[in-house]
Amino acid sequence: MEKLTRRSFLGVAGAAALTLAACDGGTPADGGDQPDDGAEGDGAEAAAKVIMVTDTGGVNDQSFNELSWAGMQQLGTDLGWDVSYLESKQDADYMTNLDKAVDAGAQLIWGVGFAMGAAVNEAALANPDVQFAIIDSTNDNGAPNLTGVTFKQEECSFAVGYVAARMTTSGKVGFVGGIDSEIMQSFEQGYYAGIEYANKEQGLSVTYQGQWAESFGDAAKGKAIAQSQIADGCDVLYHAAGGTGTGMIEACAEAGVWAIGVDQDQSHLAPETVITSALKRVDQAIYQISPQLIDGSLAGGSNIVLGAAEDAVGIAPTHDLLPDEVYQGALAVIDKIKAGEITVPKNADELATYKAGL
Amino acid sequence: MLNDAILLVGITLMYSTPLVFGALGGVISERSGVVNIGIEGMMVIGAISAASASYFTQNPWIAFLVAGLCGAAVAALHALASVTFSANQTVSGVAINLLAPGIALFACRSFFDGAAMTPIVPKLPKIFGDNAFAGTIWANLNLNVTTVIALALALALWFVLYKTKWGLRVRAVGEHPAAADTLGIDVYRTRFICVLISGMFAGFGGASMTTAIISQFTQTAISGHGFIAMAAVIFGKWTPQGAYGACLLFGCTQALVVLLGGGNIVVPSQILAMLPYFMTIIVLVLFVGRSVAPKADGVPYIKGSR
C-alpha cells in the first residue's frame, strides 16, 4: 500500500508533462482548465483532477497530510476523480509544488497545513483560473478562487476537557500549549469549558492550569512543563503543541498519568497513557468541500469553519482506556454541540460568560 | 518550596543534557582549530540513527553507540573538507546543517514505510530505575542516564585537554599549528581526530534527545540545540567546564521559565520567553567577561605557509 502510493507519486512527479497531455486529450492546451465541466455528467472526461500539496511532513506524517490524502483517495474511489499529491521537502518547495500542480492541469489544488498559508494565498492570486483550498489556514487577500478551511478546535477540545474532568482522580488537570495566539487559545479555552461543563454535570470541582511553551518544536520544554504540572498534582494533561507535545506525552507516560492527544489519534505514541485525542477530521473536510468547489455550488473566495455539526471535529475512536460511561458521555457532549445546545467558548471572555451561564 | 527546588534541578539537568554533548563536541573541535558549525546537523543525524537503531535492535545502548558512530561519520565529511582539503570551515559546517535534516528524513522514510517520524522506540534507563520514586516529587530527580554520561564526558574531556600529553598537543595545534608542526605533531591527523570526536559527541547529544528525553525521532526533535551548544562553547570560553556550566545556565533559565509560568505565579509567557536571553546577557556581562577563541580557530592549516 505504502509502496503503491510512493510509486504513483513518482509517476506524477516524474511524468507530470505526460499526465498533462493525457488528461487534456483533444482540448488544445490554453493554460487553464474548465472547472465548470465537472457538473455535466459522470463520463470519464468529467473526472475532476485534484492535486494536494503536502507541507514538509510528507504524505505519511501520521497527521494532517496523511489524513488529507485519505480524503483525497476517497474522492478517487467514490467519484472516480483523478487525485494525486506532491510532497514538499522544505518550505521553499511550497511555491514550486503549487506551480507544478497548476501546470499539471489540476482544477482544484489543496494546500495542507498552516505553514503553507502564505504560499497558497500567493499562488491563488497568480492563477485565477484554478481553484485553491487550504487546510488550517485562511484566505487572506480575498482571492475569489481560494477557500480557507479551518476547524472549530474549541469543540473537540471541549469534548476532551469533559473526558479529562471525569478521568482525574486528583481533581487537577493541565494544558500545554504551543505558541500563544488567538487560534491556539481556542484549544485552551474550549478545553477549560469542557471541564466546567463536566463539573456542573457530574457535580465535580476539577481545577485546571495551562502554560504556553512559546514553541511548537521543543519537546524538552513540553516535558518540563508537564513535569511541573504533574508535580503540582495534575493527573490528566492535554496538549495543543505539535512537537512540544511529544515531550508532554513522554512525561505523562513516565509519571503514569493520563495524556490527551490532539489533531489526530495519538494513542500510538503511548498506548497505555493517551486516553483520547481531540480530532480534526481533515479527510472529511477535503471529501465534503472538494465536490462543492468543483461543481460550483461553493464559489470559493471564502473562509469555512467546520465543526461538530459537519462531523469535522470529534474525539478519537480509540477508547480502550476510558470507562464506557465516560466515552459515551463525551459522545453525548459532541451530539449536544452538534445540536446547538452547547455553544463552546473560544476565548477567555467567552469562557467567563459561559461559566456564569452554566 | 522543596518541590520547586527539586523540579528546578530536575528540569535544568534534563534540558541541558543534549546541549552539553553538543557543546563538548564544539569544544574539542575548536580547541584543535576547526570551527564546527555543523554540530546541529550531526545532532540531527545522531537523533535519527539512535531512534532507528533502538527500534531495530531493541537495545538503546547499542543505539547510543550507533548514534555516536553516525555522528562521527558525518563529521568525517567535515574533517575531510576542512582539514584534509583546507576548505572554508564555516561553509562545510553549514553544508552539513543543510544536508543532515534531509538525510534524516530520507532515512526515516526508507526505514519506516515513508513515515516522517519513527515509532516509539526503547529508551535508555533512568539512573535509579524506571519506576523509582514514581508518584513522588523525587521522581523529578530520577534523571536520564545520559545526564550522568554528559557530566562524565565533561570531566573526561577536561582531564584529557589539560592533564595529558595528547590534550596539550590538541591545544597547541589550535593555537599555533605551525609551531606544533615543527615540533613533530601531525596537525592534520590531530585535527581530523578531534573533529571525529566532536561528531561522536554531537551524535550522543542527538541520541540523548530521541532515546532519553523523548522516545522517537520527529523532525523537530533537534531544533536549534546545536546552535545553542555552539553559543555555550563561546560562553564557556572554549573550556569543557565552562561549556558545561553554560549549558546548565541555559537549562536553568528554561526551568525558571517553566516554573514561573505555571501554577500560582503566572507571568505572561511572552515575557518569560525572553528570560533565557536576558539572563544570558546579564551573566555574560557580569561574570564571564572577555572570551578569547583559540588563536588558529577557523584557520585551515597549510603546511609551509607563513
XYZ file of C-alpha atoms in Angstrom, chain B:
306
model
C 9.331 25.293 48.073
C 11.199 21.995 48.235
C 9.007 20.831 45.393
C 10.012 23.779 43.280
C 13.701 23.359 44.097
C 13.684 19.701 43.106
C 11.753 20.483 39.970
C 14.197 23.263 39.111
C 17.196 20.956 39.412
C 15.471 18.135 37.553
C 14.361 20.263 34.623
C 17.718 22.063 34.433
C 19.631 18.816 34.104
C 17.117 17.241 31.730
C 17.048 20.276 29.468
C 20.796 20.843 29.408
C 21.892 17.278 28.644
C 21.675 17.312 24.830
C 23.259 20.757 24.868
C 26.190 19.510 26.960
C 27.006 16.778 24.459
C 26.857 19.227 21.603
C 28.933 21.818 23.437
C 31.652 19.317 24.391
C 31.832 18.354 20.747
C 32.240 22.010 19.886
C 34.992 22.453 22.475
C 37.201 19.623 21.267
C 36.842 20.593 17.625
C 37.509 24.278 18.179
C 40.388 23.681 20.573
C 42.116 21.895 17.727
C 41.418 24.857 15.466
C 38.421 23.661 13.474
C 35.204 25.639 13.753
C 32.327 23.184 13.780
C 29.108 24.915 12.811
C 27.809 21.506 11.805
C 27.106 20.394 15.392
C 23.382 20.879 14.792
C 23.432 18.645 11.726
C 25.477 15.994 13.494
C 22.989 16.035 16.353
C 20.149 15.511 13.894
C 21.980 12.522 12.426
C 22.587 11.194 15.932
C 18.912 11.625 16.732
C 17.624 9.680 13.734
C 20.268 6.955 13.917
C 19.674 6.413 17.639
C 15.924 6.113 17.207
C 16.265 3.788 14.213
C 18.919 1.607 15.828
C 16.918 1.404 19.038
C 13.862 0.332 17.085
C 15.619 -2.365 15.091
C 17.927 -3.725 17.806
C 15.531 -3.076 20.703
C 18.660 -2.113 22.628
C 19.015 1.602 23.398
C 22.664 1.196 24.486
C 23.641 -0.103 21.071
C 21.582 2.747 19.648
C 23.541 5.256 21.701
C 26.822 3.949 20.300
C 25.435 3.820 16.770
C 24.422 7.471 17.125
C 27.995 8.345 18.110
C 29.387 6.447 15.123
C 26.942 8.053 12.694
C 27.717 11.486 14.116
C 31.411 10.755 13.618
C 30.741 9.580 10.067
C 29.129 12.907 9.202
C 31.943 14.700 10.988
C 34.357 12.809 8.759
C 32.879 14.715 5.814
C 33.509 17.972 7.632
C 37.040 16.881 8.535
C 37.756 15.762 5.002
C 36.648 19.075 3.550
C 38.011 21.438 6.151
C 41.140 19.654 7.406
C 42.356 17.496 4.561
C 41.351 19.837 1.752
C 41.596 23.105 3.707
C 38.137 24.198 2.641
C 36.330 27.009 4.432
C 35.217 25.524 7.729
C 32.080 27.609 8.039
C 30.875 26.671 4.576
C 31.485 22.990 5.221
C 29.654 23.165 8.554
C 26.693 24.988 7.073
C 26.549 22.408 4.301
C 26.269 19.689 6.927
C 23.479 21.567 8.690
C 21.564 21.815 5.433
C 22.272 18.233 4.451
C 21.509 16.493 7.750
C 17.755 17.142 8.097
C 17.319 15.900 4.533
C 19.321 12.742 5.188
C 17.426 12.189 8.439
C 14.050 12.486 6.738
C 15.153 10.292 3.871
C 16.466 7.638 6.254
C 13.327 7.805 8.363
C 11.114 7.359 5.316
C 13.198 4.486 3.976
C 13.235 2.621 7.295
C 9.667 3.248 8.415
C 7.436 2.888 5.357
C 7.551 6.504 4.375
C 6.709 7.932 7.791
C 8.197 11.271 8.774
C 8.670 10.167 12.371
C 9.762 6.899 13.904
C 7.510 4.727 16.028
C 8.067 4.756 19.787
C 11.406 3.086 20.483
C 13.008 1.587 23.622
C 14.820 4.265 25.565
C 17.794 4.477 27.897
C 17.139 3.802 31.570
C 16.889 6.288 34.391
C 19.651 6.346 36.967
C 17.549 4.861 39.760
C 15.491 2.547 37.570
C 12.453 3.475 35.544
C 9.829 3.491 38.257
C 11.847 4.635 41.258
C 10.082 7.268 43.362
C 7.114 7.094 40.992
C 4.340 9.344 42.139
C 6.558 11.369 44.483
C 8.272 14.670 43.887
C 11.642 12.886 43.980
C 10.787 11.260 40.671
C 11.936 14.503 39.065
C 15.472 13.813 40.290
C 15.416 10.351 38.777
C 17.376 11.616 35.795
C 18.149 10.042 32.485
C 21.393 8.106 32.498
C 22.535 10.391 29.669
C 22.746 13.269 32.151
C 25.404 11.342 34.065
C 27.201 10.346 30.882
C 27.303 14.000 29.853
C 28.875 15.002 33.162
C 31.378 12.153 32.927
C 32.335 13.168 29.399
C 32.810 16.772 30.501
C 35.165 15.659 33.276
C 36.973 13.284 30.932
C 37.417 15.966 28.307
C 38.762 18.389 30.906
C 41.236 15.746 32.038
C 42.325 14.897 28.522
C 42.732 18.504 27.421
C 44.602 19.742 30.463
C 46.290 16.725 32.050
C 47.501 14.601 29.172
C 50.199 14.972 26.552
C 47.703 14.488 23.735
C 45.498 17.241 25.166
C 48.433 19.644 25.213
C 49.085 18.800 21.581
C 45.446 19.438 20.686
C 45.606 22.853 22.296
C 48.941 23.610 20.647
C 47.517 22.725 17.248
C 44.595 25.059 17.891
C 46.792 27.940 18.997
C 49.741 27.730 16.668
C 49.685 24.830 14.237
C 52.926 25.836 12.509
C 54.847 25.703 15.778
C 53.250 22.393 16.658
C 54.166 21.074 13.233
C 57.846 21.991 13.617
C 57.830 20.006 16.855
C 56.692 16.934 15.007
C 52.975 16.969 15.805
C 50.847 15.841 12.910
C 48.460 18.806 12.693
C 46.147 17.248 10.132
C 45.805 13.988 11.994
C 45.192 15.701 15.330
C 42.536 17.963 13.865
C 40.924 15.117 11.961
C 40.619 13.032 15.113
C 39.244 15.979 17.100
C 36.564 16.628 14.501
C 35.615 12.953 14.535
C 35.289 13.010 18.330
C 33.287 16.200 18.006
C 30.824 14.456 15.700
C 30.639 11.489 18.030
C 29.731 13.723 20.971
C 27.140 15.547 18.895
C 25.715 12.178 17.855
C 25.408 11.249 21.526
C 23.585 14.541 22.018
C 21.059 13.618 19.371
C 20.613 10.207 20.981
C 20.069 11.798 24.376
C 17.093 13.588 22.845
C 15.439 10.749 20.928
C 16.209 7.822 23.235
C 16.034 9.540 26.627
C 14.074 12.797 26.754
C 11.541 11.521 24.252
C 11.455 8.098 22.677
C 11.073 8.714 18.977
C 12.578 10.787 16.206
C 10.469 13.677 14.977
C 11.502 16.418 12.593
C 11.509 18.936 15.414
C 13.372 16.722 17.920
C 16.574 18.654 17.284
C 15.659 22.218 16.510
C 18.413 24.663 17.300
C 20.098 22.640 20.041
C 23.350 22.565 18.112
C 23.376 26.329 17.792
C 22.709 26.836 21.488
C 25.535 24.387 22.144
C 27.845 26.487 19.961
C 26.885 29.554 21.921
C 27.679 27.623 25.100
C 31.176 26.894 23.759
C 31.903 30.602 23.360
C 30.125 31.452 26.591
C 32.235 28.869 28.394
C 35.458 30.277 26.900
C 36.205 27.120 24.902
C 36.755 25.011 28.012
C 34.821 21.819 28.842
C 33.950 23.015 32.333
C 32.890 26.440 31.070
C 30.737 24.980 28.315
C 29.156 22.588 30.787
C 28.322 25.461 33.092
C 26.918 27.498 30.225
C 24.627 24.626 29.239
C 23.450 24.315 32.824
C 22.726 28.040 32.823
C 20.643 27.732 29.633
C 18.819 24.748 31.116
C 18.267 26.590 34.376
C 16.746 29.634 32.674
C 14.346 27.357 30.806
C 13.427 25.653 34.070
C 12.761 29.059 35.612
C 10.583 29.963 32.649
C 8.563 26.805 33.200
C 8.242 27.281 36.947
C 7.390 30.964 36.778
C 4.837 30.419 34.042
C 2.807 27.718 35.738
C 0.888 27.185 38.934
C 0.092 30.200 41.039
C 2.647 32.737 39.884
C 1.593 33.498 36.367
C 3.781 35.766 34.278
C 2.850 36.310 30.604
C 4.537 33.607 28.543
C 5.919 36.095 26.024
C 7.793 37.925 28.791
C 9.069 34.610 30.117
C 10.229 33.566 26.670
C 12.686 36.475 26.804
C 14.125 35.439 30.150
C 16.789 32.993 28.913
C 18.289 35.589 26.573
C 18.061 38.328 29.131
C 19.778 36.224 31.773
C 22.416 35.149 29.301
C 23.354 38.746 28.596
C 23.493 39.595 32.286
C 25.683 36.637 33.147
C 27.876 37.345 30.142
C 28.424 40.966 31.180
C 28.806 40.434 34.911
C 30.601 37.145 35.289
C 32.121 35.881 32.087
C 33.857 38.853 30.551
C 36.133 38.607 27.551
C 36.108 35.336 25.742
C 39.088 34.568 23.536
C 38.977 31.889 20.904
C 41.907 29.560 20.250
C 44.214 31.591 18.029
C 44.137 29.330 14.996
C 40.408 28.561 15.354
C 38.791 28.569 11.937
C 42.031 28.880 10.003
C 42.875 25.931 7.756
C 46.483 24.878 8.236
C 48.569 24.812 5.119
C 51.969 23.305 5.602
C 54.798 25.716 4.973
C 52.618 28.795 4.633
C 53.534 31.875 6.644
